PDB file of N, CA and C in Angstrom:
ATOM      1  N   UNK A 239      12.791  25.165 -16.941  1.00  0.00           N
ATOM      2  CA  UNK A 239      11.668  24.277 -16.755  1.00  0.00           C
ATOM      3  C   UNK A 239      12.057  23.201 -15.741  1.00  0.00           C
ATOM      4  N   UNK A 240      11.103  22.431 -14.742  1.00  0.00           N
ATOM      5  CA  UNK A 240      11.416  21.776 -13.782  1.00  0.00           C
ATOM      6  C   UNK A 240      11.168  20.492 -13.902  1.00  0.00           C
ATOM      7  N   UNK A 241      11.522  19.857 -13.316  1.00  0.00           N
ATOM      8  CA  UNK A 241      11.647  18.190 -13.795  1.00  0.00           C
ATOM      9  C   UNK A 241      10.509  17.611 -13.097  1.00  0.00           C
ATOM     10  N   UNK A 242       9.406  16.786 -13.966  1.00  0.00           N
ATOM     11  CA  UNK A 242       8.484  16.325 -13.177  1.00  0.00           C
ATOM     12  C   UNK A 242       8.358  14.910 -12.806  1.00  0.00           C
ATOM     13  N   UNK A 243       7.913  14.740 -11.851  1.00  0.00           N
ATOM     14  CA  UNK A 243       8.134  13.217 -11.280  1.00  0.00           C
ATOM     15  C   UNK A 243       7.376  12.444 -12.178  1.00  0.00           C
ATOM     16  N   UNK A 244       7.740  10.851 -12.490  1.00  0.00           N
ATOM     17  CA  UNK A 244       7.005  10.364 -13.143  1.00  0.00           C
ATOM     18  C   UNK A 244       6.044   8.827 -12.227  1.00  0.00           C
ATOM     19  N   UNK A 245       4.783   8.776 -12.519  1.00  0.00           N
ATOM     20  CA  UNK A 245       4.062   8.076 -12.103  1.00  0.00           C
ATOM     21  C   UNK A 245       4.593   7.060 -11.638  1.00  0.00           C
ATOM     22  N   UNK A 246       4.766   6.211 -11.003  1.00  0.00           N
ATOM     23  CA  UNK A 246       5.527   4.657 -10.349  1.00  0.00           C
ATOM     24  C   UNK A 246       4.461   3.719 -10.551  1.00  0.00           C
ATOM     25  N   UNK A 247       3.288   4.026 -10.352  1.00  0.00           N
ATOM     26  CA  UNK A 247       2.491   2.748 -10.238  1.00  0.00           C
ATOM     27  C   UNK A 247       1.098   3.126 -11.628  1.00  0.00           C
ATOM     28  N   UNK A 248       0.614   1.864 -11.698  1.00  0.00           N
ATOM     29  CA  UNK A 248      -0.839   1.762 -12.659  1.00  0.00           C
ATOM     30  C   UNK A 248      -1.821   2.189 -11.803  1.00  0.00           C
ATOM     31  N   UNK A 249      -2.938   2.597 -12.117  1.00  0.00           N
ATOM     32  CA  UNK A 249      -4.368   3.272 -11.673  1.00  0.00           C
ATOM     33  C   UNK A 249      -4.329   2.136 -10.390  1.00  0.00           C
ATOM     34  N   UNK A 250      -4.215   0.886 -11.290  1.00  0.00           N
ATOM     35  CA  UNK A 250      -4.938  -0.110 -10.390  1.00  0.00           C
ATOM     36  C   UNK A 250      -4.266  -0.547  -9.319  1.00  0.00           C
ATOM     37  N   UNK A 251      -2.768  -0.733  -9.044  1.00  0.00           N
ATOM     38  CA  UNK A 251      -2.157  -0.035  -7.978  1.00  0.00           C
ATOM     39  C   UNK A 251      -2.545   0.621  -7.184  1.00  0.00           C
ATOM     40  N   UNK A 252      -2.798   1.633  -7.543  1.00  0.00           N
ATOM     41  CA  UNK A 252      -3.084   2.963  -6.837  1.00  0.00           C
ATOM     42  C   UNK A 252      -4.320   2.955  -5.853  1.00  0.00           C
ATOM     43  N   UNK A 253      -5.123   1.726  -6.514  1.00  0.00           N
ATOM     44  CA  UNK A 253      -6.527   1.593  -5.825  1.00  0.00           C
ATOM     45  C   UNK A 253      -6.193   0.889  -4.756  1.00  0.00           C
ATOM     46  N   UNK A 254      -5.576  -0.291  -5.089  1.00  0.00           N
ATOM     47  CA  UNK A 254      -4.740  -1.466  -4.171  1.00  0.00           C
ATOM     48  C   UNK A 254      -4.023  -0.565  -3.025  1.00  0.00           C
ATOM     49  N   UNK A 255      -3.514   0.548  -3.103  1.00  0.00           N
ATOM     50  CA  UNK A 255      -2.797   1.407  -2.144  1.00  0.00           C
ATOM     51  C   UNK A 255      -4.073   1.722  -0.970  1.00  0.00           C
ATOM     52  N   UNK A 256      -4.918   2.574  -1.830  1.00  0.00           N
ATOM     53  CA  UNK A 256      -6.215   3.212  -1.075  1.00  0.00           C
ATOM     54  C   UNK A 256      -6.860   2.559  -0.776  1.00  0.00           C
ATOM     55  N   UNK A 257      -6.881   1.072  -0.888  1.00  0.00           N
ATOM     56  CA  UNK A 257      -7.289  -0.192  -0.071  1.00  0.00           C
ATOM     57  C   UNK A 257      -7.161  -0.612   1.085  1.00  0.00           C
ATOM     58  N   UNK A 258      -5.468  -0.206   1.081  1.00  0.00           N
ATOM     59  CA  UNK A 258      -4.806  -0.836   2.579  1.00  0.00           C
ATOM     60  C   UNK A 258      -5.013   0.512   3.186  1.00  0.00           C
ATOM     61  N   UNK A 259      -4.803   2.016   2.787  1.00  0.00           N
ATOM     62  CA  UNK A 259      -4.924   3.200   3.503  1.00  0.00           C
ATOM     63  C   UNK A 259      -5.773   3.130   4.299  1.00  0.00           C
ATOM     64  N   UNK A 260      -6.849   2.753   3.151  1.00  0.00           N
ATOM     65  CA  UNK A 260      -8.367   2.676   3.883  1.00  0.00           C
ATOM     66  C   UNK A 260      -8.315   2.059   5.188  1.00  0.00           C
ATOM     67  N   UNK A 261      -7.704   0.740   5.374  1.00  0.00           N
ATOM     68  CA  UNK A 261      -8.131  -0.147   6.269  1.00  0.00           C
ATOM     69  C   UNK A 261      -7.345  -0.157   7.231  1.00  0.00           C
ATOM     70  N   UNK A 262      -5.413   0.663   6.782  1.00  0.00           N
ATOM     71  CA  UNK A 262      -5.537   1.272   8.363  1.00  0.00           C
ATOM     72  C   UNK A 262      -6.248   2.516   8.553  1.00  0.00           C
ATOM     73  N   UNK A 263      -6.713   3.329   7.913  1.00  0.00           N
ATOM     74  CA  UNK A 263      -7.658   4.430   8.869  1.00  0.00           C
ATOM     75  C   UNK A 263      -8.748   3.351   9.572  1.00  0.00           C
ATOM     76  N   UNK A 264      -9.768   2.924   9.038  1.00  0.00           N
ATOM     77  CA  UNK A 264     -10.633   2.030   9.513  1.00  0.00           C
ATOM     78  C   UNK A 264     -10.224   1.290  10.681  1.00  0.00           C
ATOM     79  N   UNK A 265      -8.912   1.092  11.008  1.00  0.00           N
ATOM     80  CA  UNK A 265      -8.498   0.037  11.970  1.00  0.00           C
ATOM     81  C   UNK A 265      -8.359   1.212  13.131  1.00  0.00           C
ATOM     82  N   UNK A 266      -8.065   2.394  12.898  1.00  0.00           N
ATOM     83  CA  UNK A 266      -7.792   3.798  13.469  1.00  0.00           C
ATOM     84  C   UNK A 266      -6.107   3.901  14.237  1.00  0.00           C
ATOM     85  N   UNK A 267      -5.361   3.482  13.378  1.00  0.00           N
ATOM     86  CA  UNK A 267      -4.242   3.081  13.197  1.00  0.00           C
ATOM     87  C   UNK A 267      -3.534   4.060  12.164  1.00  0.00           C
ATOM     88  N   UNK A 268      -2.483   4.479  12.927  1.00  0.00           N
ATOM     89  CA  UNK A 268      -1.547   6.135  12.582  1.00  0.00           C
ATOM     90  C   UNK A 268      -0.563   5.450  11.464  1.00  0.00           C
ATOM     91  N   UNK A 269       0.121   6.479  10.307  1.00  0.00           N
ATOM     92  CA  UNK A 269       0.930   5.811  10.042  1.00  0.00           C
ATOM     93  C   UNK A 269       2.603   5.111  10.922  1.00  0.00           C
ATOM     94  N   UNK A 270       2.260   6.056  11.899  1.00  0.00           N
ATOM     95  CA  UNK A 270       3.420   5.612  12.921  1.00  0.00           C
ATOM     96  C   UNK A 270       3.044   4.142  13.134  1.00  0.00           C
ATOM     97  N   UNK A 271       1.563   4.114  14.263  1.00  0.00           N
ATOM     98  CA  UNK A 271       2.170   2.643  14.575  1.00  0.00           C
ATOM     99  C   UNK A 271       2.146   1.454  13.438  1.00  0.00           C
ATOM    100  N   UNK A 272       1.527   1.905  12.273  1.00  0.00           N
ATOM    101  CA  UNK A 272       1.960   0.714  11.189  1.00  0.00           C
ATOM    102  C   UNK A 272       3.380   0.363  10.507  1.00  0.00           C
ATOM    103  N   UNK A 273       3.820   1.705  10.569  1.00  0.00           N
ATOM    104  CA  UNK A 273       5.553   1.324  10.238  1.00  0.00           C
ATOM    105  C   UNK A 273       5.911   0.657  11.332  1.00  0.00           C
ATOM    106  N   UNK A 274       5.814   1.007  13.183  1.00  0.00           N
ATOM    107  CA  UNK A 274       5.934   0.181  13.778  1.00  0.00           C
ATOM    108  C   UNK A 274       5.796  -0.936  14.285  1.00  0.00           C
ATOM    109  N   UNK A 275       4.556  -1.400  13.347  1.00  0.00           N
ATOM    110  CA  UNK A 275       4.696  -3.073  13.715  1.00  0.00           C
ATOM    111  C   UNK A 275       5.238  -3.904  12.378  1.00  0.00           C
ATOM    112  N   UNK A 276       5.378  -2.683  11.406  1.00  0.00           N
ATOM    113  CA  UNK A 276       6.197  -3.262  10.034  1.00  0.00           C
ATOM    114  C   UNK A 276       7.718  -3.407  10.514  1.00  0.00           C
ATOM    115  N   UNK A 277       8.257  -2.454  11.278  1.00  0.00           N
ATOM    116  CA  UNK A 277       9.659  -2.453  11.984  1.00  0.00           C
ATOM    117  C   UNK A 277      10.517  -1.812  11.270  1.00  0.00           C
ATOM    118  N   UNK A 278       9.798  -0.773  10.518  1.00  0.00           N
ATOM    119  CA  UNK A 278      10.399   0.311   9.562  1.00  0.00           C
ATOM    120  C   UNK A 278       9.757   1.793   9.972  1.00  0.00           C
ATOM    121  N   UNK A 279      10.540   2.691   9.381  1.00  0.00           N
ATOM    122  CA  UNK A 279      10.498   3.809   9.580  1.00  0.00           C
ATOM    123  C   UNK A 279       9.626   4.736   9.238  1.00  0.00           C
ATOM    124  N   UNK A 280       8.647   5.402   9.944  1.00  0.00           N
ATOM    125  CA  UNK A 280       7.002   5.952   9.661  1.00  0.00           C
ATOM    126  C   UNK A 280       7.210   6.588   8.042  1.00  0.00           C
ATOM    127  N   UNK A 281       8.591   7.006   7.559  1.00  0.00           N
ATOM    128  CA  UNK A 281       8.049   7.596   6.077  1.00  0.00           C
ATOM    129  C   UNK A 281       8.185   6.599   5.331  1.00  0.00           C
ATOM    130  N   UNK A 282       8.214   5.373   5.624  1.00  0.00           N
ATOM    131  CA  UNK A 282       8.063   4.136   4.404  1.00  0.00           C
ATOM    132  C   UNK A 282       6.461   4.309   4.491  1.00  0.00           C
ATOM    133  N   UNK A 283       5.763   4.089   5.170  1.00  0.00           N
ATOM    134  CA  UNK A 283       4.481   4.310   5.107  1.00  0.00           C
ATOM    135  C   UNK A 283       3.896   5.200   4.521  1.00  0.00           C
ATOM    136  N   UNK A 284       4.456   6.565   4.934  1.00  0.00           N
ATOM    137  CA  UNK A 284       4.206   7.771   3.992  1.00  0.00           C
ATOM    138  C   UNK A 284       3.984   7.692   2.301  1.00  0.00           C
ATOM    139  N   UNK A 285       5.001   6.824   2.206  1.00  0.00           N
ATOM    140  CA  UNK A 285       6.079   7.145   0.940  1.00  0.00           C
ATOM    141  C   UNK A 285       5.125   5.822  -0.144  1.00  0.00           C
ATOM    142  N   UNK A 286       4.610   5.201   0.686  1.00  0.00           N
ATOM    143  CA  UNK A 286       4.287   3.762   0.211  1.00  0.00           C
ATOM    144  C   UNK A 286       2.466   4.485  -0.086  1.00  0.00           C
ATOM    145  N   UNK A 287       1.635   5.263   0.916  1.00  0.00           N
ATOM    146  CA  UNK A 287       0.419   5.562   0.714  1.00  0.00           C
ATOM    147  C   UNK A 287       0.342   6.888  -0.124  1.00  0.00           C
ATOM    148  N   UNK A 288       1.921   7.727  -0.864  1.00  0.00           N
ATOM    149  CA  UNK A 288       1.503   8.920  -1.643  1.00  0.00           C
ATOM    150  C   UNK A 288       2.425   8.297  -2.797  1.00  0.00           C
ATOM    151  N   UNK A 289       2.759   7.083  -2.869  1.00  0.00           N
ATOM    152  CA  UNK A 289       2.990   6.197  -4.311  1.00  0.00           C
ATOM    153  C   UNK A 289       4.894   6.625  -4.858  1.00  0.00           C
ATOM    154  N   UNK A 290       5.514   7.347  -3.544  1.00  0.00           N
ATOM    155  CA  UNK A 290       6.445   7.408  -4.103  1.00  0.00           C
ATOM    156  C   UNK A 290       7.628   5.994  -3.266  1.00  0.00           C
ATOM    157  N   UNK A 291       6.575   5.409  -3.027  1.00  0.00           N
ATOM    158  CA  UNK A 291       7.394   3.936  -2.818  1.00  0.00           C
ATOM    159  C   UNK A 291       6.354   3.129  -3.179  1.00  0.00           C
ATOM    160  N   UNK A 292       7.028   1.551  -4.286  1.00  0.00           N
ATOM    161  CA  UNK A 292       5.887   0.373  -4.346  1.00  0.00           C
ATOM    162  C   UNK A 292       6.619  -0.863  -3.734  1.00  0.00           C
ATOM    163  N   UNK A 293       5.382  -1.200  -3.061  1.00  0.00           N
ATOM    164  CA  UNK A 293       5.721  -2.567  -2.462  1.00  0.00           C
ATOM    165  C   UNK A 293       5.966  -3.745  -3.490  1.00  0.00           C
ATOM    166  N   UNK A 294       6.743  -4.319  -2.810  1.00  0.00           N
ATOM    167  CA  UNK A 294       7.105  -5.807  -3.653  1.00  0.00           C
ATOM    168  C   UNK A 294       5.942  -7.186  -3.033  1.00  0.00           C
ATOM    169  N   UNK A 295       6.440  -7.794  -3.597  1.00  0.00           N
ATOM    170  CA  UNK A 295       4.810  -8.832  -3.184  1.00  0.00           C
ATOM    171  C   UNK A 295       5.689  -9.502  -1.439  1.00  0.00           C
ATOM    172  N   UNK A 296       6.562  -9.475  -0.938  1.00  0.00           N
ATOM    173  CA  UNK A 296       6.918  -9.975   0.066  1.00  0.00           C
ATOM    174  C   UNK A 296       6.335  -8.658   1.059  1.00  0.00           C
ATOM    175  N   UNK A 297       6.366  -7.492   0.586  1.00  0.00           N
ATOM    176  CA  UNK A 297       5.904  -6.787   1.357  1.00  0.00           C
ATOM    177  C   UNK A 297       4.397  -5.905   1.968  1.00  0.00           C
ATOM    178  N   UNK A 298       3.872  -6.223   0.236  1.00  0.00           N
ATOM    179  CA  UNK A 298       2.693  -6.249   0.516  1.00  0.00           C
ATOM    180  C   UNK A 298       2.347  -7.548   1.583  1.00  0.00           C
ATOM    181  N   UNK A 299       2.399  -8.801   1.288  1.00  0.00           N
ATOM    182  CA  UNK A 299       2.053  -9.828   2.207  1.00  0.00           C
ATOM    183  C   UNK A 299       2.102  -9.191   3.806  1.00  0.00           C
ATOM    184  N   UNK A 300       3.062  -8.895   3.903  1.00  0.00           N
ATOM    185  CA  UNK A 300       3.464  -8.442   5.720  1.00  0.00           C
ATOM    186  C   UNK A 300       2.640  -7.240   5.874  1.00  0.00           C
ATOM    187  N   UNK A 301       2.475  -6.190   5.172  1.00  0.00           N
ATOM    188  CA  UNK A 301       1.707  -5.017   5.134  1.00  0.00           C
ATOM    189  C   UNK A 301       0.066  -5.675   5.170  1.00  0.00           C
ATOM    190  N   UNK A 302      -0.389  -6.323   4.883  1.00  0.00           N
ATOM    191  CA  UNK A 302      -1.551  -6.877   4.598  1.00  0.00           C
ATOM    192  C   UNK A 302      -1.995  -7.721   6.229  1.00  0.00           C
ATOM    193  N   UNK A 303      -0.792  -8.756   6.958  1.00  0.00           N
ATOM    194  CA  UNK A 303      -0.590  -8.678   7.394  1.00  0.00           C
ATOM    195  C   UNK A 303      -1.090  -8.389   8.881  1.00  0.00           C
ATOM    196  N   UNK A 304      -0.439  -7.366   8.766  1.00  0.00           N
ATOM    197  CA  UNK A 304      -0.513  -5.804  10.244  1.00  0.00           C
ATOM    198  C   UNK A 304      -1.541  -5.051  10.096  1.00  0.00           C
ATOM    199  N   UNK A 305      -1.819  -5.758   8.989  1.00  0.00           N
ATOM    200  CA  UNK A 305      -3.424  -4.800   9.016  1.00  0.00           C
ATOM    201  C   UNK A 305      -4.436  -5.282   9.072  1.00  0.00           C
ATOM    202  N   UNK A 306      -4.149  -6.886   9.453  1.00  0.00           N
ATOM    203  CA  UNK A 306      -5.486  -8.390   9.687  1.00  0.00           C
ATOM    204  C   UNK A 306      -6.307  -8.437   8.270  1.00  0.00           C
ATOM    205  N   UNK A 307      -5.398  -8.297   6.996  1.00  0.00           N
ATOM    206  CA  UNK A 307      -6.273  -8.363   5.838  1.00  0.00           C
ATOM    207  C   UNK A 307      -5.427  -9.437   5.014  1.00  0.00           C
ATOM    208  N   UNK A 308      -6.314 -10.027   4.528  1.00  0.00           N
ATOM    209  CA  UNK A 308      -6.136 -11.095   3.193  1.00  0.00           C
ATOM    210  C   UNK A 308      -5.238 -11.029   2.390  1.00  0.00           C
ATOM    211  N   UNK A 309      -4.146 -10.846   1.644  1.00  0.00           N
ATOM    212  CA  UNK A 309      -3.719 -10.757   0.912  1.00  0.00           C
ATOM    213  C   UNK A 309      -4.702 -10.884  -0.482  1.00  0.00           C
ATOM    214  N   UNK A 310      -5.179 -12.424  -0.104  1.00  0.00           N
ATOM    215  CA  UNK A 310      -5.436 -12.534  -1.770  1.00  0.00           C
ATOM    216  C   UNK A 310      -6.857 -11.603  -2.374  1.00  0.00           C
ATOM    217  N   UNK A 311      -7.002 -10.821  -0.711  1.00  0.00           N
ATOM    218  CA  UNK A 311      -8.592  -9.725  -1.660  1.00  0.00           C
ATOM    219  C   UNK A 311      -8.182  -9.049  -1.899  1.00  0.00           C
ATOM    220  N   UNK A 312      -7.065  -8.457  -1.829  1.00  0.00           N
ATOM    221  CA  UNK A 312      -6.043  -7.587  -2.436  1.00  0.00           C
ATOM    222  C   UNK A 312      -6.227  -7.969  -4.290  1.00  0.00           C
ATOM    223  N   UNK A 313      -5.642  -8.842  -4.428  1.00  0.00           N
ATOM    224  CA  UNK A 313      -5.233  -9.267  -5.650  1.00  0.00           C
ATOM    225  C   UNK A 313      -6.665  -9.407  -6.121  1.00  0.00           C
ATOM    226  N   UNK A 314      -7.520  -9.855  -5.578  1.00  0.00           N
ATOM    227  CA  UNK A 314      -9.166 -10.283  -6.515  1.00  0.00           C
ATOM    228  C   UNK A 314      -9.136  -8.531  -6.725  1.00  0.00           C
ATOM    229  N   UNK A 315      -9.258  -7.639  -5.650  1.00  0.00           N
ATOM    230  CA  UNK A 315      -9.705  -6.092  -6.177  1.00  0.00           C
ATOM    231  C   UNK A 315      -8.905  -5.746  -7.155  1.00  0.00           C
ATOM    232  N   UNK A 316      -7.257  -6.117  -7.628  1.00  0.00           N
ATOM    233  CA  UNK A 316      -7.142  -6.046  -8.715  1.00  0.00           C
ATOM    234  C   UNK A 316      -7.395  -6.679 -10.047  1.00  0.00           C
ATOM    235  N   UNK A 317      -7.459  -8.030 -10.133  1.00  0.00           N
ATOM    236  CA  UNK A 317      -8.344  -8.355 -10.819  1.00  0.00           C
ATOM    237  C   UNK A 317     -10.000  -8.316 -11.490  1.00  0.00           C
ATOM    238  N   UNK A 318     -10.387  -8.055 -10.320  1.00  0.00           N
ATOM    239  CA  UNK A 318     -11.815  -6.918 -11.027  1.00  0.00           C
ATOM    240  C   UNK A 318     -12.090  -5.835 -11.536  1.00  0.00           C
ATOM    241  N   UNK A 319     -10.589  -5.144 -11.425  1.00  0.00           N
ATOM    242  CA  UNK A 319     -10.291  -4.086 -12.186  1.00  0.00           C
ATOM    243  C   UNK A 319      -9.777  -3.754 -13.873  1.00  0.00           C
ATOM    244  N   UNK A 320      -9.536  -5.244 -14.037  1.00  0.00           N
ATOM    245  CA  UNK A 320      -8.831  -5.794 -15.184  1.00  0.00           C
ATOM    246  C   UNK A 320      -7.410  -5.904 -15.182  1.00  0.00           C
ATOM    247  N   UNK A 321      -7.131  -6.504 -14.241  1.00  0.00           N
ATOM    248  CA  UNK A 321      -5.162  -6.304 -14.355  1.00  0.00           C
ATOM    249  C   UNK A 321      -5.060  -7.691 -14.194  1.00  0.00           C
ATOM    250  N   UNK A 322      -4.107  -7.908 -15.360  1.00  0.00           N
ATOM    251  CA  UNK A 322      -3.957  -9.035 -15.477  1.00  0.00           C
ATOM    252  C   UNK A 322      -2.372  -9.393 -15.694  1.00  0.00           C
TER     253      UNK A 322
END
């Protein structure tokens, strides 16, 4: 039997992820050049939008950032979600 990965993040996370995804597709922005103006390597991006990396709050900030978005509507969309 094979070993299965286990979840890293909450639902509501997960939305918070498909938030910023969203808004670099919307910006029409590759994951290349967003690792490149993060100054990291295109599979942190990867790794960060299929949940097998979570950002820390210093990095969400900079990720948020490079992507001309708010931080704190970040945090209200999780809070309207109920995460508290």
């Amino acid at each position: 039997m094979g070993t299965m990965k286990k979840a890293i993040a909450t639902q509501e996370y997960r939305n918070l992820i498909a938030w910023l995804k969203q808004a670099r597709k919307n910006s029409g922005m590759t994951m290349r050049e967003l690792a490149q103006m993060l100054g990291k390597p295109h599979t942190f991006v990867q790794k960060v939008e299929i949940h097998e990396r979570v950002l820390d709050v210093y990095e969400y900030t900079v990720y948020c950032e490079a992507l001309n978005l708010d931080p704190r509507d970040g945090l209200v969309l999780l809070k309207r979600q109920g995460f508290h």
